[in-house]
Each structure stands twice: as C-alpha cells, then as structure tokens.
XYZ file of C-alpha atoms in Angstrom:
612
model
C 18.411 10.590 5.328
C 17.694 6.969 6.302
C 16.506 8.135 9.727
C 14.115 10.549 8.055
C 12.869 7.684 5.892
C 12.201 5.527 8.964
C 10.187 8.397 10.474
C 8.269 8.682 7.212
C 7.462 4.982 7.167
C 6.371 5.023 10.813
C 4.031 7.875 9.926
C 2.734 5.986 6.888
C 1.885 2.975 9.050
C -0.037 5.180 11.473
C -1.979 6.712 8.605
C -2.749 3.324 7.123
C -4.094 2.249 10.506
C -6.911 4.745 9.984
C -7.925 3.336 6.612
C -9.750 0.399 8.164
C -11.779 2.821 10.250
C -12.558 5.047 7.274
C -13.680 2.299 4.896
C -14.613 -0.537 7.222
C -18.080 -0.463 5.718
C -16.511 -1.649 2.470
C -16.616 -5.302 3.543
C -17.277 -7.873 0.834
C -20.787 -7.359 -0.438
C -23.401 -10.055 -0.034
C -23.056 -11.868 -3.320
C -26.216 -12.465 -5.312
C -26.862 -15.817 -6.916
C -24.568 -16.082 -9.920
C -25.152 -18.350 -12.862
C -22.281 -20.013 -14.648
C -21.807 -18.988 -18.261
C -20.544 -21.713 -20.603
C -18.773 -19.096 -22.702
C -16.439 -18.479 -19.748
C -14.944 -21.994 -19.625
C -11.145 -21.679 -19.633
C -8.431 -24.331 -19.507
C -5.596 -23.330 -17.161
C -2.347 -25.107 -16.400
C -3.919 -26.324 -13.142
C -7.375 -27.282 -14.410
C -10.586 -26.024 -15.980
C -12.584 -23.067 -14.604
C -15.923 -21.501 -15.400
C -17.086 -18.013 -14.422
C -20.078 -15.766 -14.985
C -20.966 -12.804 -17.187
C -22.661 -9.537 -16.231
C -22.918 -6.212 -18.078
C -20.724 -7.417 -20.935
C -17.898 -8.418 -18.599
C -16.868 -11.996 -17.868
C -15.645 -12.603 -14.338
C -13.741 -15.354 -12.586
C -13.262 -15.100 -8.818
C -11.259 -17.059 -6.291
C -8.991 -19.069 -8.604
C -6.043 -20.603 -6.696
C -2.763 -19.301 -8.125
C -0.553 -21.178 -5.645
C -0.722 -24.157 -3.335
C -2.327 -23.523 0.040
C 0.459 -22.174 2.307
C -0.555 -24.190 5.363
C 1.172 -26.733 7.591
C 4.759 -27.194 6.474
C 4.249 -24.530 3.779
C 3.651 -21.781 6.344
C 6.676 -19.445 6.236
C 7.813 -20.818 2.917
C 7.780 -19.427 -0.593
C 4.581 -20.185 -2.506
C 4.430 -23.403 -4.505
C 2.509 -23.857 -7.774
C -1.211 -24.494 -7.420
C -2.174 -28.146 -7.277
C -4.102 -29.477 -10.252
C -7.816 -30.123 -9.854
C -9.708 -32.780 -11.801
C -13.248 -31.466 -12.169
C -14.349 -28.137 -13.560
C -13.980 -25.444 -10.859
C -16.694 -22.809 -10.532
C -15.044 -19.405 -10.027
C -18.113 -17.481 -8.846
C -17.067 -16.115 -5.460
C -14.069 -14.396 -3.903
C -11.761 -16.602 -1.882
C -11.284 -16.002 1.828
C -8.988 -13.170 2.920
C -5.606 -14.007 4.374
C -5.228 -14.195 8.162
C -5.507 -10.757 9.769
C -7.234 -8.677 12.396
C -10.399 -6.904 11.293
C -11.216 -3.272 12.078
C -13.401 -4.674 14.874
C -10.325 -6.435 16.300
C -11.554 -9.963 15.535
C -9.183 -12.423 13.896
C -10.550 -13.213 10.443
C -9.461 -15.013 7.315
C -7.719 -18.231 6.483
C -4.151 -19.290 5.801
C -5.508 -20.893 2.621
C -5.978 -17.577 0.837
C -3.850 -17.307 -2.306
C -6.544 -16.533 -4.876
C -6.698 -14.463 -8.049
C -9.704 -12.646 -9.586
C -10.136 -11.669 -13.236
C -12.476 -9.341 -15.154
C -12.381 -9.388 -18.941
C -14.629 -7.907 -21.663
C -17.062 -10.536 -22.908
C -15.734 -12.301 -25.974
C -12.063 -11.785 -25.077
C -11.103 -15.435 -25.131
C -7.430 -15.634 -25.994
C -7.994 -16.161 -29.726
C -6.678 -12.680 -30.577
C -3.019 -12.835 -31.670
C -2.041 -10.031 -29.300
C -4.530 -9.773 -26.460
C -5.622 -6.871 -24.255
C -3.511 -4.942 -21.731
C -3.565 -6.481 -18.260
C -3.804 -4.367 -15.095
C -2.702 -6.266 -11.988
C -4.061 -4.718 -8.751
C -2.311 -5.105 -5.370
C -4.543 -4.121 -2.441
C -3.394 -1.959 0.463
C -3.628 -2.408 4.215
C -0.203 -1.799 5.724
C 0.933 -5.279 4.643
C -0.905 -6.681 7.663
C -4.555 -6.401 6.623
C -6.714 -6.027 3.513
C -8.031 -8.266 0.762
C -8.926 -8.184 -2.921
C -12.545 -9.249 -2.353
C -14.256 -5.939 -1.615
C -16.633 -4.010 -3.819
C -14.278 -1.041 -3.984
C -11.849 -3.122 -6.079
C -14.417 -4.543 -8.501
C -12.685 -4.338 -11.874
C -15.744 -4.830 -14.078
C -16.486 -1.191 -14.854
C -13.020 -0.105 -16.002
C -12.605 -3.432 -17.827
C -15.741 -2.820 -19.872
C -15.181 0.907 -20.353
C -11.603 0.685 -21.637
C -11.286 -2.881 -22.934
C -8.832 -4.072 -20.285
C -8.226 -7.322 -18.424
C -8.225 -6.494 -14.708
C -6.619 -8.839 -12.180
C -6.585 -8.644 -8.372
C -4.988 -10.955 -5.834
C -4.791 -11.869 -2.188
C -1.313 -12.231 -0.734
C -0.180 -13.285 2.733
C -0.066 -10.361 5.172
C 1.357 -9.675 8.621
C 3.625 -12.339 10.149
C 2.402 -14.917 7.623
C 3.591 -12.710 4.770
C 6.817 -11.406 6.257
C 8.678 -13.296 8.984
C 12.453 -13.675 9.113
C 13.972 -16.029 11.715
C 17.213 -17.985 11.378
C 15.544 -21.071 12.894
C 13.497 -21.337 9.682
C 16.665 -21.435 7.575
C 17.940 -24.973 8.070
C 20.614 -26.374 5.785
C 19.253 -26.914 2.297
C 16.501 -24.300 2.568
C 16.109 -22.386 -0.697
C 16.994 -18.678 -0.821
C 13.292 -17.893 -1.345
C 12.229 -19.859 1.753
C 15.035 -18.266 3.769
C 14.176 -14.715 2.694
C 11.187 -14.151 4.974
C 9.568 -12.191 2.104
C 6.675 -14.599 1.622
C 4.089 -11.913 0.782
C 6.450 -10.449 -1.819
C 6.975 -13.912 -3.271
C 3.188 -14.449 -3.387
C 2.857 -11.394 -5.634
C 5.675 -12.664 -7.869
C 4.023 -16.104 -7.997
C 0.745 -14.466 -9.063
C 2.579 -12.558 -11.809
C 4.062 -15.848 -13.021
C 0.556 -17.317 -13.055
C -0.621 -14.361 -15.139
C 2.293 -14.848 -17.518
C 1.279 -18.488 -18.096
C -2.522 -18.200 -18.093
C -3.807 -14.711 -18.820
C -3.971 -15.236 -22.591
C -6.859 -17.636 -21.912
C -8.822 -14.630 -20.625
C -7.953 -12.381 -23.557
C -4.990 -10.721 -21.843
C -1.549 -10.011 -23.250
C 1.164 -11.485 -20.983
C 3.645 -9.119 -22.614
C 1.726 -6.027 -21.503
C 1.104 -6.180 -17.742
C 0.740 -3.076 -15.563
C 1.282 -3.633 -11.844
C -0.577 -1.082 -9.738
C -1.635 -0.656 -6.136
C -2.481 1.804 -3.379
C -0.807 2.397 -0.001
C 0.915 -0.899 0.906
C -0.060 -1.960 -2.608
C 1.990 1.006 -3.849
C 4.928 -0.090 -1.685
C 4.587 -3.610 -3.083
C 4.390 -2.283 -6.632
C 7.740 -0.598 -6.103
C 9.092 -3.781 -4.529
C 8.337 -5.525 -7.836
C 10.571 -2.978 -9.545
C 13.255 -3.644 -6.920
C 13.122 -7.463 -6.947
C 15.300 -9.253 -9.509
C 12.871 -12.194 -9.319
C 10.091 -10.079 -10.885
C 12.149 -9.122 -13.927
C 10.199 -9.488 -17.166
C 6.911 -10.327 -15.434
C 5.434 -6.806 -15.819
C 5.958 -3.864 -18.130
C 4.508 -0.756 -16.426
C 3.818 0.308 -12.846
C 1.516 2.718 -10.963
C 2.162 3.494 -7.298
C -0.783 5.256 -5.622
C 0.188 6.744 -2.241
C 3.173 4.429 -2.084
C 6.854 4.606 -1.276
C 9.457 1.980 -0.486
C 10.952 0.904 2.818
C 13.194 -2.145 2.983
C 13.977 -3.416 6.486
C 17.338 -5.009 7.210
C 17.278 -8.658 8.243
C 18.723 -7.545 11.582
C 15.747 -5.277 12.182
C 13.459 -8.123 11.149
C 14.986 -10.680 13.531
C 17.091 -9.197 16.330
C 16.021 -8.506 19.874
C 15.044 -4.882 20.330
C 17.960 -4.330 22.741
C 20.599 -5.997 20.549
C 23.694 -4.102 19.427
C 21.897 -3.710 16.097
C 18.337 -3.327 17.427
C 15.446 -5.254 15.995
C 11.884 -4.059 15.529
C 9.607 -4.191 18.581
C 7.806 -6.997 16.725
C 10.885 -8.663 15.290
C 10.686 -12.441 14.989
C 12.711 -12.977 18.163
C 10.551 -10.569 20.140
C 7.430 -12.336 18.857
C 8.868 -15.697 19.898
C 9.480 -14.169 23.345
C 5.800 -13.238 23.551
C 4.781 -16.723 22.436
C 6.960 -18.373 25.085
C 5.349 -16.189 27.746
C 1.867 -16.876 26.379
C 2.489 -20.630 26.463
C 3.696 -20.420 30.067
C 7.268 -21.391 29.198
C 8.700 -18.116 30.511
C 7.584 -15.651 33.174
C 8.802 -12.457 31.521
C 10.814 -11.136 28.576
C 14.235 -11.740 30.122
C 13.309 -15.330 30.955
C 11.919 -15.763 27.449
C 15.185 -14.506 25.933
C 17.177 -17.018 27.951
C 14.776 -19.799 27.002
C 14.864 -18.886 23.306
C 18.651 -18.592 23.248
C 18.879 -22.034 24.810
C 16.786 -23.704 22.098
C 18.382 -25.153 18.990
C 17.032 -24.385 15.526
C 14.937 -27.560 15.294
C 13.307 -26.901 18.667
C 12.573 -23.294 17.766
C 11.064 -24.182 14.418
C 8.910 -26.898 15.951
C 7.712 -24.475 18.628
C 6.869 -21.732 16.109
C 4.993 -24.143 13.859
C 3.017 -25.426 16.850
C 1.300 -22.025 17.159
C -2.059 -21.764 15.443
C -2.829 -18.772 13.239
C -4.998 -16.989 15.811
C -2.345 -17.394 18.512
C 0.202 -15.767 16.221
C -1.972 -12.750 15.420
C -2.933 -12.347 19.089
C 0.758 -11.871 19.915
C 0.417 -8.456 18.266
C -2.526 -7.347 20.395
C -0.843 -4.167 21.657
C -0.787 -2.480 18.248
C -3.137 0.252 17.028
C -6.323 -0.579 15.144
C -6.219 -3.582 12.841
C -2.584 -2.964 11.903
C -0.246 -5.487 13.491
C 2.788 -3.228 13.243
C 5.067 -6.069 12.162
C 7.986 -5.313 9.832
C 7.646 -6.184 6.140
C 9.876 -6.197 3.033
C 13.325 -7.460 4.056
C 16.587 -6.741 2.268
C 17.606 -10.394 2.261
C 19.895 -9.958 -0.753
C 17.963 -12.409 -2.937
C 14.274 -11.509 -3.177
C 14.985 -7.865 -2.355
C 18.374 -6.120 -2.470
C 20.207 -5.478 0.784
C 21.779 -2.200 1.832
C 19.587 0.156 -0.199
C 16.313 1.886 0.595
C 13.758 4.318 -0.755
C 14.870 6.314 -3.783
C 18.435 4.985 -3.550
C 17.042 1.642 -4.750
C 16.479 3.242 -8.164
C 19.672 5.149 -8.926
C 20.882 2.759 -11.641
C 18.406 1.390 -14.181
C 20.632 -1.675 -14.644
C 20.033 -2.646 -11.011
C 16.220 -2.641 -10.964
C 13.293 -3.410 -13.247
C 13.056 -0.030 -14.956
C 9.614 0.334 -16.564
C 7.374 3.336 -17.289
C 5.826 4.418 -14.003
C 3.195 6.741 -12.524
C 3.817 7.933 -8.950
C 1.105 9.722 -6.992
C -0.107 10.922 -3.636
C -3.206 12.537 -2.161
C -2.952 16.121 -0.956
C -4.192 15.356 2.585
C -2.842 11.809 2.973
C -2.507 11.787 6.741
C -5.980 13.061 7.597
C -7.231 9.490 7.230
C -5.430 8.568 10.429
C -5.640 11.945 12.159
C -9.443 12.003 11.950
C -9.575 9.137 14.430
C -6.512 9.823 16.569
C -5.521 13.484 16.698
C -6.263 15.505 19.828
C -7.475 18.422 17.689
C -10.601 16.372 16.931
C -13.480 15.911 19.373
C -14.831 12.370 19.420
C -17.908 10.660 20.823
C -17.761 6.881 21.238
C -14.603 6.990 19.142
C -16.200 8.817 16.188
C -15.245 12.384 15.140
C -17.867 14.990 16.028
C -16.034 18.305 15.614
C -12.801 20.227 16.133
C -11.307 21.982 19.104
C -8.422 23.372 17.018
C -8.882 23.168 13.255
C -5.845 25.338 12.338
C -3.553 23.016 14.321
C -5.159 19.990 12.670
C -4.596 21.407 9.179
C -1.028 22.418 9.975
C -0.099 18.918 11.152
C -1.742 17.421 8.090
C 0.124 19.769 5.765
C 3.583 18.903 7.063
C 3.044 15.162 7.381
C 1.277 14.865 4.004
C 4.019 16.911 2.356
C 6.572 14.488 3.788
C 4.645 11.609 2.200
C 4.717 13.350 -1.198
C 8.458 13.949 -0.913
C 9.368 10.333 -0.245
C 6.532 8.659 -2.156
C 6.610 10.828 -5.284
C 9.133 13.634 -5.758
C 12.336 11.949 -4.566
C 11.469 8.782 -6.459
C 10.518 10.726 -9.594
C 13.750 12.709 -9.597
C 15.860 9.595 -9.055
C 14.038 7.425 -11.605
C 14.024 10.167 -14.229
C 17.797 10.448 -13.916
C 18.147 6.659 -14.151
C 15.648 5.669 -16.854
C 14.713 8.791 -18.789
C 11.433 10.492 -19.542
C 8.923 7.736 -18.836
C 8.212 8.772 -15.236
C 4.890 10.513 -14.484
C 3.494 11.999 -11.287
C 0.137 13.169 -9.935
C -1.564 14.613 -6.870
C -5.193 13.900 -6.003
C -6.907 17.053 -4.672
C -10.629 16.172 -4.734
C -12.050 17.282 -1.371
C -15.691 18.163 -2.145
C -17.069 16.053 0.691
C -20.338 16.113 2.577
C -20.991 18.784 5.235
C -23.024 17.352 8.113
C -23.486 20.740 9.732
C -21.807 19.843 13.013
C -18.881 18.332 11.087
C -17.606 19.133 7.599
C -15.933 16.098 6.019
C -14.015 18.500 3.786
C -12.169 19.673 6.897
C -11.943 16.260 8.529
C -10.683 14.264 5.542
C -10.106 16.568 2.586
C -8.271 14.687 -0.160
C -7.294 11.955 2.261
C -5.468 8.653 1.901
C -7.422 6.061 -0.142
C -10.079 8.485 -1.413
C -8.786 8.257 -4.984
C -9.559 4.520 -5.197
C -13.258 4.814 -6.185
C -12.240 7.301 -8.878
C -9.685 4.882 -10.332
C -12.154 1.972 -10.423
C -15.337 3.983 -11.056
C -17.003 2.366 -8.020
C -18.803 5.041 -5.985
C -21.886 3.362 -4.553
C -20.876 2.982 -0.929
C -18.744 6.110 -0.766
C -21.675 8.233 -1.937
C -23.779 7.324 1.077
C -21.212 8.522 3.571
C -18.711 11.002 2.168
C -19.614 12.290 -1.269
C -22.643 14.603 -1.737
C -25.093 13.682 -4.471
C -24.992 17.233 -5.812
C -21.360 16.755 -6.896
C -21.801 13.388 -8.615
C -21.440 14.713 -12.161
C -18.143 16.354 -11.234
C -16.921 13.216 -9.456
C -17.823 11.182 -12.530
C -15.805 13.535 -14.721
C -12.671 13.233 -12.552
C -13.161 9.477 -12.396
C -13.484 9.276 -16.182
C -10.290 11.283 -16.531
C -8.327 9.058 -14.140
C -9.580 5.830 -15.703
C -8.803 7.148 -19.179
C -5.243 8.097 -18.234
C -4.669 4.808 -16.377
C -5.967 2.847 -19.374
C -3.874 4.744 -21.916
C -0.815 4.184 -19.724
C -1.597 0.446 -19.691
C -1.889 0.445 -23.477
C 1.107 2.588 -24.419
C 3.316 3.253 -21.375
C 2.363 6.952 -21.410
C -0.868 8.486 -20.025
C -0.673 11.045 -22.842
C -4.052 12.676 -23.441
C -6.041 9.669 -22.266
C -7.555 6.885 -24.370
C -9.567 9.247 -26.575
C -6.741 11.816 -26.855
C -9.059 14.548 -25.587
C -7.651 15.340 -22.135
C -4.845 17.620 -21.011
C -1.462 16.295 -22.119
C 0.127 14.553 -19.119
C 3.800 15.414 -19.466
C 6.636 13.362 -17.963
C 8.324 14.453 -14.765
C 11.124 16.975 -15.256
C 13.941 17.456 -12.757
C 15.909 20.104 -14.611
C 13.597 23.103 -15.003
C 11.883 24.578 -11.901
C 8.997 26.022 -13.933
C 8.378 22.919 -16.044
C 4.922 21.353 -15.896
C 5.639 18.055 -14.171
C 2.689 17.112 -11.931
C -0.883 16.254 -12.940
C -3.406 17.466 -10.341
C -6.808 15.770 -10.278
C -9.567 18.045 -9.000
C -13.183 18.976 -9.645
C -14.123 21.927 -11.826
C -15.706 23.574 -8.768
C -12.150 23.994 -7.549
C -9.284 24.415 -9.993
C -10.021 21.410 -12.211
C -7.627 18.769 -13.518
C -4.448 20.405 -14.802
C -0.653 20.210 -15.050
C 1.409 22.207 -12.517
C 5.105 22.662 -11.784
C 4.935 21.791 -8.066
C 7.810 19.834 -6.568
C 9.098 19.549 -3.016
C 12.257 18.302 -1.319
C 13.031 17.567 2.303
C 15.173 20.719 2.307
C 12.220 22.762 1.018
C 10.013 21.367 3.780
C 12.608 22.210 6.393
C 12.799 25.804 5.185
C 9.008 26.133 5.263
C 8.897 24.897 8.843
C 11.792 27.136 9.885
C 9.872 30.136 8.549
C 6.514 29.081 10.064
C 5.435 31.602 12.733
C 2.023 30.116 13.467
C 3.161 27.911 16.355
C 2.275 29.138 19.846
C 4.847 27.229 21.852
C 8.422 26.048 21.533
C 7.523 22.539 22.727
C 4.960 21.997 19.979
C 7.139 23.529 17.278
C 10.105 21.372 18.215
C 7.954 18.259 18.499
C 6.918 18.775 14.870
C 10.454 19.638 13.779
C 11.885 16.542 15.448
C 9.099 14.410 14.010
C 9.964 15.492 10.481
C 13.724 15.754 10.711
C 16.303 13.565 12.428
C 20.062 13.586 12.206
C 22.720 16.079 13.216
C 22.676 17.975 9.916
C 19.164 19.243 10.547
C 20.220 20.728 13.879
C 23.440 22.347 12.736
C 23.471 26.091 13.588
C 23.632 27.101 9.927
C 20.466 25.101 9.274
C 18.541 26.632 12.154
C 19.211 30.305 11.470
C 15.628 31.116 10.485
C 13.974 29.075 13.236
C 11.886 30.950 15.781
C 12.828 28.285 18.368
C 15.996 26.312 19.115
C 15.077 22.635 18.826
C 18.556 21.160 19.144
C 17.990 20.231 22.808
C 14.628 18.498 22.359
C 14.436 14.707 22.088
C 12.919 13.176 18.936
C 9.134 13.018 19.025
C 7.462 9.677 18.337
C 3.976 10.809 17.407
C 1.594 13.590 16.494
C -0.363 13.871 19.764
C 0.627 17.443 20.539
C -0.792 20.137 22.782
C -0.845 23.704 21.456
C-alpha cells in the first residue's frame, strides 16, 4: 500500500506542476493607492499596525508573524517576530518566499513570513467571543505559490458571512523542507533538527493567530485551517503534528492528501541501501559541489562530501545564495522543484506512519471536525500541458488527437486521487473520531468552448478550479475559462460552497449552510453502501448540488481497470495498470483473473506519456 501511495504522490506532484501554467495569469494584481484608516489601528504583541477599509471590510496585509529567516536563521525553525517601534502600515502583500516562477525565473525573498487579515468593519476585539477565523494555506506543491494573489482575496467571504479570514506565506522548496545531519550539531533544538521548516512556519503563524487575532475581531478558540493542493496536504499535517495541538479547531482539505517522507529519503544518496530522493539533501550538496567546481562529477562529489566534517558542510551549504540553491533544481518540470517535503522526524511530524494510517487512533493526532474534498477531473490540470493526446502549438493546447484516451487516463488518475485524498482518509477518520467527517466532490465543468478547443474537454472539473468558488473571486477566471452566459449558475454554486464553508467554521458541521436553506450535508458513512455520504457541487445545467452515495477504494479501482476493454494494446494497458498498482499482491494470479492482458511481466511505469 505504501508503494501505491508513493505513486499517488508522484502523480499529485506532476498535476500540481500544471497549476502554475493554468493560473499563471493570477499574479498579484497591481495594487491601487490605499489610504490608511484610523479605525484599523491594532496593537499586536510585536508592535502597532494600521490597515485600510474597503467595501465594509478592514484589511491588513504583509504583517510579519516571525523573524526574517535569513542568514543564520536559514534552515532553522521560525523565531518570533521582532518588535517594531513605529506604527507599521499594513497596506500591501509581503514578498513571496523564494521559488521559481512559471516563467522559470527565480523570484521572491527569503524574508517572506507574512500574514494577511480580512475582517468585517467594526470587528475590533471588543466582543466577548469574537468571530470564527478561517486560516488559508496556499498550494503550489510545497515549492511554489504565495498568499498574495487576487484569487485568495478574503474580503468577499469575510463580508458575506461575518468571518475573519487569514492567509500566510510559508517557506517553500529547499528553504521550507531540508533535512541534513550537518545542520544538526550538538545542542540544536528538535525543531531546528527536523528539517520541517515550512511546517513549523505554519505552526508559528497559528501561534501568532492565537495571541493576536482577537485584536481583529477573531475568536482564537474557533480557528478553521483550510487549504488546497499542497495547502490541503499541509492542513492534514497540522492534524498530524503534536506541535499544532490546540491551535485550531476544524480543518478543510481541498484536493489534499498526506505523504510523509522518511528522513532517510530526505537525506540519503539515491543509491544508498535505503535510497534517498533524487533531490535529497546529499544529492543537492553533490550538485552544489559540482557547480562550485569542487568536484568533476557525482562520484567525485560524493567522495568530497563524505570527506567533509559537519562544520565544513554546514559552512559550505550556508555559503550558497538563495538563487544558487534554487538553480540546483533546474532539471525539474515547470516551476515545481521536485524536492521532498514533510519529513517524519519523530518530533514535528510522526515517524513510521503515512497517509490514512496517520489517523487510525484519535488519541495520536489532532482529531477535529474535517471536510475532505477532491475535483472530479483533478489530473487534467497537468495533462492539458503534458499529455501526448493533446496537440500543442508553442506549448499551448490547441486540440486533441485522441480524446477518449485523454479522458480514460484522467478518469483513472483522478479516481486514485479521490481514493487517497478523500475516501480512505474519510473511512479511517470516521472510525477513529466519529461522525464529524464530511466529504465532497467538485464537478463544475461548464467551461468556455473556443470552437477549435473545448475547455470542458481539456480541463473539465480540474485541479484548483474550485478555488474561485470558495472565495467568490471570479474576475480573472471569467475572461479565460468561464463563459459569461453561465455566471448566474456559477454564482449559485459559489454561494452554496461559501455558505457551507462558513457554517462549518461556525459550528463544526456544514449542515444546511449558514441560512439553513441548502441540502443537508450529511457526515461520511463507512457502514452502509447506499448511505448518502458525499456532497457533489455542480451547476443546475448538469445535475445540480446534491448528496450521493459514491465511494471508491483501491480494490474497486483495480476491478474497474481489470474489466476495462477499451484499451487497444497490451503495452498501454499494462503501463496504466503498473502506474496505478505496485506490489506483488496486485499481480497475484487470483487478482488478475478478469484482466484482458497479463501485466505481471511489465516493469512499473513512471509516467503517463503513453502511445495507444
């Protein structure tokens, strides 16, 4: 099962790599001149801030929640923000963390740990209880992304449902997750030694919220952590980390899952007895030694690295500037660096458990009410820009040479995402913590038809397309993907999602939404096959938003593939089979009885570039 999970995560990372291409036009908007509003002055534990007000929402952007993680603080757990003396104007987003853009340039700054807040005007902390807080974690494969884009503007849902919305930057890529024994000198704290610096950034931001959010009208005892893609993974990591206990009270994972790398995979050479990742810390140091001219090739770099003591290695690694470090990952796809993230160090994150097995005992994780969801066509986000079924001109999709093959690949890979990101987790958590687990699938696919290319075929209900519905921010999506003629229906689905999300933040159950007028969203059920357990979000032009009984297991998916007679060749069929299933059990004769082809002799397939 763990091998299947690794295949799933590899697939997820490939899909996420396409997100930057799909929404690269969602860069931070040019900010208009903003005027400070004296009613937004707030006294924090690190100093005084002032924000601005627009459309009955007060906003504060770019507040430091931790000390700048530069110099000696690179590759260390975040420290508390330093106090400032004068009033700080919080009118603009802070810089993104260091990363590669979709155009392959290195952007951002190591000084990037900022928090943003939207709160209904007049919510000033004087209320004895305060408003629910929703704490957004952006996606981007844990190697790219930022909070400061228009898509994540929290003002609309804040005003509409009387919520305090928070978003954060956190360190990504090798600045966020980097585990090397040379950084673990005697006396180093368990947090500094963990390598999970991005995870610790999120925990530090939650601690900041706990101390300060009442000043913005928020209730520190009612915090919902939510995020999409890598943000969904990181949301689940908050449930897994003992250090986040008590800092949040509900969770929403949109297109998430959980994959915890071992420290051996994070550090070891790729040809070690227990192999490391191709971009493990030791392999990256090898690349740096070659880049600096201290070794001619990988074998020479290994010898050189093994001959250095811990002090020499640490000094060498810290001598690299941020751009040099990111450039070491230049062979990866798109803006994703492909570096491992989330390490089972045994302190920040548990060791020896992964995926759903992390949540088998509610006493061993932060069990809170949770919503788990996926999009019906998750993997089309990546496939649109990489699959050989799609014709491309100058890198952009222009049509299909085999649409049935394209849809078939998307079905199987997206179903795998739902299994590991929703159904398996929902079944396990329901058994562990009871009936406060909820699940959804996003099916909205009413996209623009360009004539030569129908976006409904190309993307469908693809990865990340639910985000504008959750925030109510459609402006830039409308110009490219969503037809104007469907806007009223999109608005209705968006209103439904925001209402359910808000009610969940208030009560821990999405129920019938904030106004108690929507379909009753029932908890996940693992006992009864016909029970209504999954909320489907869709437009009325299709089947509408409704509860269904759908659930899927890896065994179900295997049986569907075994019975699939649409493949034209054994090679393609077995490439798909081996991509979805690894391990001897899946190739046992009794498990292959219904297969039209014998795949037991084919090597595992590493990708989805198939010829049919």
